[in-house]
């Protein structure tokens, strides 16, 4: 999965677990960039009476590196506050919630937002309301309209939303983490299972999403951001969450947090910490800034999964089995960006600093007619790994890249195995739903409308 429960630490701290990060030129507003950071994986719709929300004691960040050094140059920080209307009821809502200001909603959340650069920090929004969770037709009968009230225009031509969204990341977790079983290739697996359809393991789950749409000038380093060939057009994006260094717990649930913030989660490229970083270093990786990622270079150059595929699928990847050279293609995709000349009409190179960031060339226009979820592998220059759109099929793209499909970009004499360009977990963007406008992730499923897994035939 992209970054759901990807490290021992975050698996025990889901409210701070950065599950997915997205960065793309807005298809309906191409003079803006949309940045999305999701947290809190696997939110079951039937989560009452204490429905899911952001944590008041976690600081959430979206970072932008616009000069290629692996350090943030533009930072958006979000801090949340929960307000309980009536502490003497167990109810999340005491009646129908017809608006996000409804007195019937008993546990409201608000947030402030600060923008920081090297020249200083400024609070650009405060007391911005979140929507409630989608409870059901009696409590939240028109949830789409309710959630749309939390889409707020703020200073500087920016638009912001923070609240529950339908999970946009689709993946067959049950198969992939069962010894790398890819359902379309099951009969070729070492244990020879029968073919079956892929299962979207995140189906109907939700996440807590922070979405921000800003003018391109808000992010760019210089004035040449409209020229795709120029370094000014490329940014690196990641998100993170931090907790105070110390917490004191008192009887009765009265807690206090003290000391400077300590980063406990981060995410740039999808699946990086999940399948590239070894188990013993996952929590360390989550604590670092991308500028320190050179220590993980060897795991990108020689990914463990590339060695496992020929073992799990005998005789399917003979060329990959013989590929022992350092994977310069994966280094470019994940740690430096692709320089000019590798793919015609494209580059998202940020320089020689090895840093796990989503690299977005903001001068590449969005693909509005038949965009390919396979991004660059589908000849769609506006998709992953040029940033990441909410519907991009990053599981298939990264599986194919690790299997050698992208190695000819750096070594034209290499012939990928036929299976490398076919790898998938059997799912597509049709396995979930999205919006055509901000915040783009779909409307969450309500608990009333969702059947627990054990009741589904």
CSV table of C-alpha atoms in Angstrom, one decimal:
chain,number,residue,atom,x,y,z
A,1,UNK,CA,0.0,0.0,0.0
A,2,UNK,CA,1.1,3.6,-0.4
A,3,UNK,CA,1.9,4.3,3.2
A,4,UNK,CA,-0.7,2.7,5.4
A,5,UNK,CA,0.8,1.1,8.5
A,6,UNK,CA,4.1,1.1,6.7
A,7,UNK,CA,6.3,1.3,9.8
A,8,UNK,CA,6.2,-0.2,13.3
A,9,UNK,CA,5.7,3.3,14.8
A,10,UNK,CA,3.0,4.6,12.5
A,11,UNK,CA,1.1,1.3,12.7
A,12,UNK,CA,0.5,2.1,16.4
A,13,UNK,CA,-0.2,5.8,15.8
A,14,UNK,CA,-2.7,5.9,12.9
A,15,UNK,CA,-3.9,9.5,13.5
A,16,UNK,CA,-0.4,10.6,12.6
A,17,UNK,CA,0.1,8.1,9.8
A,18,UNK,CA,0.5,9.9,6.5
A,19,UNK,CA,-1.1,7.4,4.1
A,20,UNK,CA,-0.9,9.2,0.7
A,21,UNK,CA,0.5,12.4,-0.7
A,22,UNK,CA,-0.6,13.9,-4.0
A,23,UNK,CA,0.6,16.8,-6.1
A,24,UNK,CA,-0.7,17.8,-9.5
A,25,UNK,CA,-1.6,20.7,-11.7
A,26,UNK,CA,-5.4,21.2,-11.1
A,27,UNK,CA,-7.2,19.9,-14.2
A,28,UNK,CA,-10.1,22.4,-13.9
A,29,UNK,CA,-7.8,25.3,-12.8
A,30,UNK,CA,-4.5,24.9,-14.6
A,31,UNK,CA,-3.0,28.0,-13.1
A,32,UNK,CA,-3.0,26.3,-9.7
A,33,UNK,CA,-1.5,23.2,-8.1
A,34,UNK,CA,-3.4,20.9,-5.8
A,35,UNK,CA,-1.6,19.4,-2.9
A,36,UNK,CA,-3.3,16.6,-0.8
A,37,UNK,CA,-2.0,14.8,2.3
A,38,UNK,CA,-4.1,12.0,3.7
A,39,UNK,CA,-3.9,10.5,7.2
A,40,UNK,CA,-5.5,7.8,9.4
A,41,UNK,CA,-5.8,4.7,7.2
A,42,UNK,CA,-8.7,2.2,7.0
A,43,UNK,CA,-11.4,4.3,8.5
A,44,UNK,CA,-14.4,1.9,8.6
A,45,UNK,CA,-17.6,3.9,7.8
A,46,UNK,CA,-19.4,2.4,10.8
A,47,UNK,CA,-17.0,4.0,13.3
A,48,UNK,CA,-19.4,5.4,15.9
A,49,UNK,CA,-20.0,6.6,18.4
A,50,UNK,CA,-16.5,8.1,18.3
A,51,UNK,CA,-16.0,8.8,14.6
A,52,UNK,CA,-12.7,9.5,13.0
A,53,UNK,CA,-11.1,12.9,13.1
A,54,UNK,CA,-7.7,14.7,13.1
A,55,UNK,CA,-5.7,14.8,16.4
A,56,UNK,CA,-5.5,18.0,18.4
A,57,UNK,CA,-2.0,17.0,19.6
A,58,UNK,CA,-0.5,16.3,16.1
A,59,UNK,CA,0.9,19.0,13.8
A,60,UNK,CA,0.3,18.2,10.1
A,61,UNK,CA,2.5,19.6,7.3
A,62,UNK,CA,2.7,19.8,3.5
A,63,UNK,CA,6.3,20.7,2.4
A,64,UNK,CA,7.5,22.1,-0.9
A,65,UNK,CA,11.2,22.1,-2.0
A,66,UNK,CA,11.7,24.4,-4.9
A,67,UNK,CA,15.5,24.5,-5.2
A,68,UNK,CA,16.3,20.8,-5.1
A,69,UNK,CA,18.3,20.7,-1.8
A,70,UNK,CA,15.8,18.3,0.0
A,71,UNK,CA,14.8,20.9,2.6
A,72,UNK,CA,11.4,22.7,2.6
A,73,UNK,CA,11.2,26.2,1.1
A,74,UNK,CA,7.5,26.5,1.5
A,75,UNK,CA,5.7,24.9,4.4
A,76,UNK,CA,1.9,24.7,5.1
A,77,UNK,CA,1.2,23.7,8.7
A,78,UNK,CA,-2.2,22.7,10.0
A,79,UNK,CA,-3.3,22.6,13.6
A,80,UNK,CA,-6.7,21.2,14.8
A,81,UNK,CA,-8.9,22.0,17.7
A,82,UNK,CA,-11.9,19.9,18.8
A,83,UNK,CA,-14.9,21.6,20.4
A,84,UNK,CA,-17.5,19.5,22.3
A,85,UNK,CA,-20.9,21.2,22.5
A,86,UNK,CA,-22.4,19.0,25.2
A,87,UNK,CA,-20.1,16.8,27.2
A,88,UNK,CA,-23.0,15.2,29.1
A,89,UNK,CA,-24.2,13.1,26.2
A,90,UNK,CA,-22.4,10.1,24.5
A,91,UNK,CA,-23.9,11.2,21.1
A,92,UNK,CA,-21.7,12.5,18.3
A,93,UNK,CA,-24.8,14.2,17.0
A,94,UNK,CA,-28.1,14.9,18.8
A,95,UNK,CA,-30.1,15.2,15.6
A,96,UNK,CA,-29.8,15.7,11.9
A,97,UNK,CA,-26.8,17.6,10.7
A,98,UNK,CA,-27.9,19.9,7.9
A,99,UNK,CA,-24.9,22.2,7.9
A,100,UNK,CA,-21.4,22.2,9.3
A,101,UNK,CA,-22.5,24.8,11.9
A,102,UNK,CA,-25.5,22.8,13.1
A,103,UNK,CA,-26.0,22.7,16.8
A,104,UNK,CA,-26.9,19.1,16.4
A,105,UNK,CA,-23.3,18.2,15.7
A,106,UNK,CA,-21.8,17.8,19.1
A,107,UNK,CA,-18.1,17.3,18.3
A,108,UNK,CA,-16.9,19.9,15.8
A,109,UNK,CA,-13.3,20.4,14.5
A,110,UNK,CA,-11.6,23.6,13.4
A,111,UNK,CA,-8.1,24.3,12.2
A,112,UNK,CA,-5.6,27.0,11.6
A,113,UNK,CA,-3.2,27.1,8.7
A,114,UNK,CA,0.2,28.8,8.6
A,115,UNK,CA,2.4,29.3,5.5
A,116,UNK,CA,6.2,29.6,6.1
A,117,UNK,CA,9.1,30.4,3.8
A,118,UNK,CA,12.7,31.5,4.4
A,119,UNK,CA,11.4,35.0,4.9
A,120,UNK,CA,9.1,34.1,7.8
A,121,UNK,CA,5.7,32.7,8.8
A,122,UNK,CA,2.2,34.0,8.4
A,123,UNK,CA,-1.1,32.5,9.6
A,124,UNK,CA,-3.3,32.6,6.5
A,125,UNK,CA,-6.4,31.0,7.9
A,126,UNK,CA,-7.9,30.3,11.3
A,127,UNK,CA,-11.0,28.7,12.8
A,128,UNK,CA,-11.7,27.0,9.5
A,129,UNK,CA,-14.4,24.3,9.9
A,130,UNK,CA,-14.1,20.6,9.1
A,131,UNK,CA,-17.2,18.6,8.1
A,132,UNK,CA,-18.4,15.7,10.2
A,133,UNK,CA,-17.9,12.1,9.3
A,134,UNK,CA,-20.5,10.6,7.0
A,135,UNK,CA,-22.8,8.9,9.5
A,136,UNK,CA,-25.9,7.8,7.6
A,137,UNK,CA,-29.1,9.0,5.9
A,138,UNK,CA,-30.8,10.0,9.2
A,139,UNK,CA,-27.9,12.0,10.6
A,140,UNK,CA,-26.2,13.3,7.4
A,141,UNK,CA,-28.8,13.0,4.6
A,142,UNK,CA,-27.0,15.1,2.1
A,143,UNK,CA,-23.4,14.5,2.9
A,144,UNK,CA,-21.9,15.7,-0.4
A,145,UNK,CA,-23.5,19.2,0.1
A,146,UNK,CA,-22.4,19.1,3.8
A,147,UNK,CA,-18.8,18.4,2.9
A,148,UNK,CA,-18.8,21.0,0.2
A,149,UNK,CA,-19.4,23.7,2.9
A,150,UNK,CA,-16.0,22.8,4.2
A,151,UNK,CA,-14.3,23.8,0.9
A,152,UNK,CA,-13.1,27.3,1.9
A,153,UNK,CA,-11.5,30.1,-0.1
A,154,UNK,CA,-8.8,31.8,1.9
A,155,UNK,CA,-6.2,34.5,1.5
A,156,UNK,CA,-3.9,34.6,-1.6
A,157,UNK,CA,-6.3,32.9,-4.0
A,158,UNK,CA,-6.0,29.6,-2.2
A,159,UNK,CA,-8.7,27.0,-1.5
A,160,UNK,CA,-8.6,24.6,1.4
A,161,UNK,CA,-10.4,21.5,2.7
A,162,UNK,CA,-9.8,19.3,5.7
A,163,UNK,CA,-12.0,16.4,6.6
A,164,UNK,CA,-13.1,12.9,5.7
A,165,UNK,CA,-12.8,11.6,2.2
A,166,UNK,CA,-13.2,8.3,0.4
A,167,UNK,CA,-9.9,6.4,0.1
A,168,UNK,CA,-8.6,7.1,-3.4
A,169,UNK,CA,-5.8,4.6,-3.3
A,170,UNK,CA,-6.7,1.1,-4.6
A,171,UNK,CA,-4.6,-2.0,-4.0
A,172,UNK,CA,-5.0,-5.7,-3.5
A,173,UNK,CA,-3.3,-5.9,-0.1
A,174,UNK,CA,-4.6,-9.3,0.7
A,175,UNK,CA,-2.8,-10.8,-2.3
A,176,UNK,CA,0.4,-8.6,-2.4
A,177,UNK,CA,1.4,-9.3,1.2
A,178,UNK,CA,0.6,-13.0,0.8
A,179,UNK,CA,4.1,-13.6,-0.6
A,180,UNK,CA,3.8,-11.2,-3.5
A,181,UNK,CA,0.8,-12.9,-5.1
A,182,UNK,CA,-0.5,-10.8,-8.0
A,183,UNK,CA,-3.9,-12.2,-8.8
A,184,UNK,CA,-3.6,-11.8,-12.6
A,185,UNK,CA,-0.4,-13.9,-12.5
A,186,UNK,CA,-1.4,-16.4,-9.8
A,187,UNK,CA,-0.9,-19.5,-11.9
A,188,UNK,CA,2.7,-18.5,-12.5
A,189,UNK,CA,3.4,-18.0,-8.7
A,190,UNK,CA,5.7,-20.5,-7.1
A,191,UNK,CA,2.8,-21.9,-5.1
A,192,UNK,CA,0.6,-22.1,-8.3
A,193,UNK,CA,-2.7,-20.7,-7.2
A,194,UNK,CA,-5.7,-20.4,-9.5
A,195,UNK,CA,-6.4,-17.1,-11.2
A,196,UNK,CA,-8.9,-14.8,-9.6
A,197,UNK,CA,-10.0,-11.2,-9.9
A,198,UNK,CA,-8.1,-8.5,-7.9
A,199,UNK,CA,-9.8,-7.3,-4.7
A,200,UNK,CA,-9.7,-3.6,-3.7
A,201,UNK,CA,-8.7,-3.9,0.0
A,202,UNK,CA,-9.3,-0.2,0.7
A,203,UNK,CA,-12.8,-0.4,-0.8
A,204,UNK,CA,-15.3,1.9,1.1
A,205,UNK,CA,-12.7,2.9,3.7
A,206,UNK,CA,-12.1,6.5,4.3
A,207,UNK,CA,-9.2,8.8,5.3
A,208,UNK,CA,-8.7,12.2,6.9
A,209,UNK,CA,-7.7,14.4,4.0
A,210,UNK,CA,-6.0,17.8,4.0
A,211,UNK,CA,-6.3,19.4,0.5
A,212,UNK,CA,-4.9,22.7,-0.6
A,213,UNK,CA,-5.2,24.4,-4.0
A,214,UNK,CA,-2.8,27.3,-4.5
A,215,UNK,CA,-1.6,29.5,-7.4
A,216,UNK,CA,1.6,28.2,-9.0
A,217,UNK,CA,3.4,31.3,-8.0
A,218,UNK,CA,2.8,30.3,-4.4
A,219,UNK,CA,5.3,27.4,-4.9
A,220,UNK,CA,7.8,28.4,-7.6
A,221,UNK,CA,11.4,29.4,-6.8
A,222,UNK,CA,11.8,31.9,-9.7
A,223,UNK,CA,9.9,33.5,-12.6
A,224,UNK,CA,10.5,30.8,-15.2
A,225,UNK,CA,7.9,28.3,-13.9
A,226,UNK,CA,6.0,28.4,-17.1
A,227,UNK,CA,8.9,26.8,-19.1
A,228,UNK,CA,8.9,23.1,-18.7
A,229,UNK,CA,12.6,23.0,-19.5
A,230,UNK,CA,13.6,25.3,-16.7
A,231,UNK,CA,14.3,24.2,-13.1
A,232,UNK,CA,11.9,26.9,-11.8
A,233,UNK,CA,9.1,24.7,-13.1
A,234,UNK,CA,9.9,21.7,-10.9
A,235,UNK,CA,9.0,21.3,-7.2
A,236,UNK,CA,9.4,18.5,-4.8
A,237,UNK,CA,6.5,17.7,-2.4
A,238,UNK,CA,6.1,15.6,0.7
A,239,UNK,CA,3.9,15.6,3.8
A,240,UNK,CA,4.5,14.8,7.4
A,241,UNK,CA,3.1,14.7,10.9
A,242,UNK,CA,4.8,15.6,14.2
A,243,UNK,CA,4.2,15.2,17.9
A,244,UNK,CA,5.6,17.0,20.9
A,245,UNK,CA,8.8,15.5,22.2
A,246,UNK,CA,7.2,14.7,25.6
A,247,UNK,CA,3.7,13.8,26.8
A,248,UNK,CA,2.6,13.6,30.4
A,249,UNK,CA,-0.5,11.5,31.1
A,250,UNK,CA,-2.6,12.1,34.2
A,251,UNK,CA,-5.4,10.1,35.7
A,252,UNK,CA,-8.8,10.9,34.2
A,253,UNK,CA,-7.4,11.3,30.6
A,254,UNK,CA,-5.9,14.8,31.2
A,255,UNK,CA,-2.8,14.9,29.1
A,256,UNK,CA,-0.1,17.5,28.5
A,257,UNK,CA,2.4,17.8,25.6
A,258,UNK,CA,5.7,19.6,26.0
A,259,UNK,CA,8.8,20.3,24.0
A,260,UNK,CA,9.6,20.9,20.4
A,261,UNK,CA,7.8,18.9,17.6
A,262,UNK,CA,9.3,15.5,16.6
A,263,UNK,CA,8.4,14.1,13.2
A,264,UNK,CA,6.8,10.7,13.4
A,265,UNK,CA,5.6,10.2,9.8
A,266,UNK,CA,6.3,11.4,6.3
A,267,UNK,CA,5.5,10.5,2.7
A,268,UNK,CA,6.7,11.6,-0.7
A,269,UNK,CA,6.8,8.9,-3.3
A,270,UNK,CA,4.2,6.2,-2.8
A,271,UNK,CA,5.4,2.9,-1.5
A,272,UNK,CA,8.9,4.2,-0.7
A,273,UNK,CA,9.0,3.4,3.0
A,274,UNK,CA,6.6,0.5,2.3
A,275,UNK,CA,8.7,-1.7,0.0
A,276,UNK,CA,12.1,0.0,-0.4
A,277,UNK,CA,13.2,0.8,3.2
A,278,UNK,CA,14.1,-2.3,5.3
A,279,UNK,CA,12.1,-3.0,8.5
A,280,UNK,CA,14.8,-1.9,10.9
A,281,UNK,CA,15.0,1.6,9.4
A,282,UNK,CA,11.4,2.4,8.7
A,283,UNK,CA,10.9,4.5,11.9
A,284,UNK,CA,14.2,6.2,11.3
A,285,UNK,CA,13.1,7.1,7.7
A,286,UNK,CA,9.9,8.6,9.1
A,287,UNK,CA,11.8,10.9,11.4
A,288,UNK,CA,14.1,12.4,8.7
A,289,UNK,CA,13.9,15.1,6.1
A,290,UNK,CA,14.4,14.2,2.4
A,291,UNK,CA,17.8,15.9,2.4
A,292,UNK,CA,19.1,12.9,4.5
A,293,UNK,CA,17.9,10.2,2.1
A,294,UNK,CA,21.3,9.5,0.6
A,295,UNK,CA,21.6,6.8,3.4
A,296,UNK,CA,18.8,4.9,1.7
A,297,UNK,CA,20.4,5.1,-1.8
A,298,UNK,CA,21.5,1.5,-1.9
A,299,UNK,CA,18.0,0.2,-1.2
A,300,UNK,CA,16.8,2.1,-4.3
A,301,UNK,CA,19.7,0.9,-6.4
A,302,UNK,CA,19.2,-2.7,-5.4
A,303,UNK,CA,15.5,-3.1,-4.3
A,304,UNK,CA,14.7,-6.3,-2.4
A,305,UNK,CA,11.5,-6.8,-4.4
A,306,UNK,CA,13.4,-6.9,-7.7
A,307,UNK,CA,15.3,-9.9,-6.3
A,308,UNK,CA,12.2,-11.6,-5.0
A,309,UNK,CA,10.1,-11.5,-8.3
A,310,UNK,CA,12.2,-14.1,-10.1
A,311,UNK,CA,12.1,-16.3,-7.1
A,312,UNK,CA,8.3,-16.0,-6.6
A,313,UNK,CA,7.6,-16.3,-10.4
A,314,UNK,CA,10.1,-18.9,-11.7
A,315,UNK,CA,11.1,-18.5,-15.4
A,316,UNK,CA,8.9,-15.4,-15.7
A,317,UNK,CA,11.7,-12.8,-15.1
A,318,UNK,CA,14.9,-14.3,-16.5
A,319,UNK,CA,16.3,-10.9,-17.6
A,320,UNK,CA,15.5,-9.3,-14.3
A,321,UNK,CA,17.2,-12.2,-12.5
A,322,UNK,CA,20.5,-11.4,-14.4
A,323,UNK,CA,20.2,-7.6,-13.8
A,324,UNK,CA,22.8,-6.9,-11.1
A,325,UNK,CA,23.7,-3.3,-12.0
A,326,UNK,CA,22.6,-0.4,-9.7
A,327,UNK,CA,19.2,0.7,-10.8
A,328,UNK,CA,19.9,4.2,-12.1
A,329,UNK,CA,16.3,4.3,-13.5
A,330,UNK,CA,14.8,3.9,-10.0
A,331,UNK,CA,17.2,6.5,-8.6
A,332,UNK,CA,16.0,9.0,-11.2
A,333,UNK,CA,12.3,8.2,-10.7
A,334,UNK,CA,12.4,8.3,-6.9
A,335,UNK,CA,15.4,10.4,-5.7
A,336,UNK,CA,16.4,12.9,-8.3
A,337,UNK,CA,13.8,13.2,-11.0
A,338,UNK,CA,14.2,12.6,-14.7
A,339,UNK,CA,16.6,15.0,-16.6
A,340,UNK,CA,15.8,16.4,-20.0
A,341,UNK,CA,16.4,14.0,-22.9
A,342,UNK,CA,15.2,10.8,-21.2
A,343,UNK,CA,11.5,11.3,-22.2
A,344,UNK,CA,10.7,13.7,-25.1
A,345,UNK,CA,9.1,16.9,-23.9
A,346,UNK,CA,9.6,16.2,-20.3
A,347,UNK,CA,11.8,16.6,-17.2
A,348,UNK,CA,11.3,16.9,-13.5
A,349,UNK,CA,14.9,16.9,-12.4
A,350,UNK,CA,15.7,18.6,-9.1
A,351,UNK,CA,19.5,18.1,-9.1
A,352,UNK,CA,22.0,15.7,-7.6
A,353,UNK,CA,20.6,15.6,-4.0
A,354,UNK,CA,19.1,12.2,-3.3
A,355,UNK,CA,15.7,13.0,-1.8
A,356,UNK,CA,12.4,11.1,-1.7
A,357,UNK,CA,10.0,13.7,-3.0
A,358,UNK,CA,7.1,13.8,-5.4
A,359,UNK,CA,8.6,15.8,-8.2
A,360,UNK,CA,6.1,17.9,-10.2
A,361,UNK,CA,6.8,19.9,-13.3
A,362,UNK,CA,4.2,22.6,-13.0
A,363,UNK,CA,4.6,23.7,-16.6
A,364,UNK,CA,3.3,20.4,-18.0
A,365,UNK,CA,-0.4,21.0,-18.6
A,366,UNK,CA,-3.0,18.6,-17.1
A,367,UNK,CA,-4.3,15.9,-19.3
A,368,UNK,CA,-8.1,16.6,-19.5
A,369,UNK,CA,-9.0,14.1,-22.2
A,370,UNK,CA,-8.5,10.4,-21.4
A,371,UNK,CA,-5.7,10.7,-18.9
A,372,UNK,CA,-3.8,7.4,-18.4
A,373,UNK,CA,-3.7,6.1,-14.8
A,374,UNK,CA,-0.3,4.7,-15.8
A,375,UNK,CA,1.1,8.2,-16.0
A,376,UNK,CA,4.5,8.4,-17.9
A,377,UNK,CA,4.3,4.6,-18.6
A,378,UNK,CA,1.0,5.3,-20.3
A,379,UNK,CA,2.5,8.2,-22.3
A,380,UNK,CA,0.7,10.7,-20.1
A,381,UNK,CA,3.2,13.4,-19.1
A,382,UNK,CA,0.9,14.8,-16.4
A,383,UNK,CA,0.8,11.7,-14.3
A,384,UNK,CA,3.0,9.8,-11.9
A,385,UNK,CA,6.0,10.1,-11.4
A,386,UNK,CA,5.3,13.6,-12.6
A,387,UNK,CA,3.7,14.4,-9.3
A,388,UNK,CA,0.8,12.1,-8.5
A,389,UNK,CA,-2.9,12.5,-9.3
A,390,UNK,CA,-5.6,10.9,-7.1
A,391,UNK,CA,-6.4,8.2,-9.7
A,392,UNK,CA,-2.9,7.3,-10.8
A,393,UNK,CA,-2.3,3.5,-10.7
A,394,UNK,CA,0.9,3.8,-8.7
A,395,UNK,CA,0.9,0.1,-7.7
A,396,UNK,CA,1.1,-1.0,-11.4
A,397,UNK,CA,3.6,1.7,-12.3
A,398,UNK,CA,6.0,0.9,-9.5
A,399,UNK,CA,5.7,-2.9,-9.9
A,400,UNK,CA,6.6,-2.5,-13.6
A,401,UNK,CA,9.4,-0.1,-12.8
A,402,UNK,CA,11.0,-2.4,-10.2
A,403,UNK,CA,10.5,-5.4,-12.6
A,404,UNK,CA,12.7,-3.6,-15.1
A,405,UNK,CA,10.3,-2.0,-17.5
A,406,UNK,CA,12.0,1.4,-17.0
A,407,UNK,CA,15.6,0.2,-17.0
A,408,UNK,CA,16.0,0.8,-20.8
A,409,UNK,CA,15.7,4.6,-20.0
A,410,UNK,CA,19.3,4.4,-18.7
A,411,UNK,CA,20.5,1.3,-20.6
A,412,UNK,CA,19.1,0.8,-24.1
A,413,UNK,CA,20.8,-2.6,-24.5
A,414,UNK,CA,18.6,-4.1,-21.8
A,415,UNK,CA,15.5,-6.0,-22.8
A,416,UNK,CA,12.8,-6.1,-20.2
A,417,UNK,CA,11.0,-9.4,-19.6
A,418,UNK,CA,7.6,-9.5,-21.3
A,419,UNK,CA,5.8,-9.7,-17.9
A,420,UNK,CA,7.4,-6.5,-16.7
A,421,UNK,CA,5.1,-4.3,-18.8
A,422,UNK,CA,2.0,-6.4,-17.7
A,423,UNK,CA,2.5,-6.4,-13.9
A,424,UNK,CA,-0.6,-5.2,-11.9
A,425,UNK,CA,-2.5,-6.2,-8.9
A,426,UNK,CA,-5.6,-6.5,-11.1
A,427,UNK,CA,-7.2,-3.2,-10.2
A,428,UNK,CA,-7.8,0.1,-12.0
A,429,UNK,CA,-9.1,3.6,-11.1
A,430,UNK,CA,-12.6,2.2,-11.8
A,431,UNK,CA,-12.4,0.4,-8.4
A,432,UNK,CA,-13.1,3.6,-6.5
A,433,UNK,CA,-14.7,7.0,-7.3
A,434,UNK,CA,-13.5,10.5,-7.5
A,435,UNK,CA,-14.7,14.1,-7.9
A,436,UNK,CA,-14.0,16.2,-11.0
A,437,UNK,CA,-13.3,19.3,-8.9
A,438,UNK,CA,-11.5,20.1,-5.7
A,439,UNK,CA,-10.8,18.3,-3.4
A,440,UNK,CA,-11.0,15.5,-6.1
A,441,UNK,CA,-11.2,12.6,-3.6
A,442,UNK,CA,-14.7,11.0,-3.5
A,443,UNK,CA,-17.5,11.3,-1.1
A,444,UNK,CA,-17.1,8.9,1.9
A,445,UNK,CA,-19.4,6.0,2.4
A,446,UNK,CA,-21.7,6.2,5.3
A,447,UNK,CA,-21.8,3.6,8.0
A,448,UNK,CA,-25.5,2.9,7.5
A,449,UNK,CA,-24.9,2.0,3.9
A,450,UNK,CA,-21.9,-0.3,4.5
A,451,UNK,CA,-22.0,-4.0,5.3
A,452,UNK,CA,-19.1,-5.4,7.4
A,453,UNK,CA,-16.9,-7.8,5.4
A,454,UNK,CA,-18.2,-10.9,7.1
A,455,UNK,CA,-21.7,-10.2,5.8
A,456,UNK,CA,-20.7,-9.8,2.2
A,457,UNK,CA,-21.0,-12.9,0.0
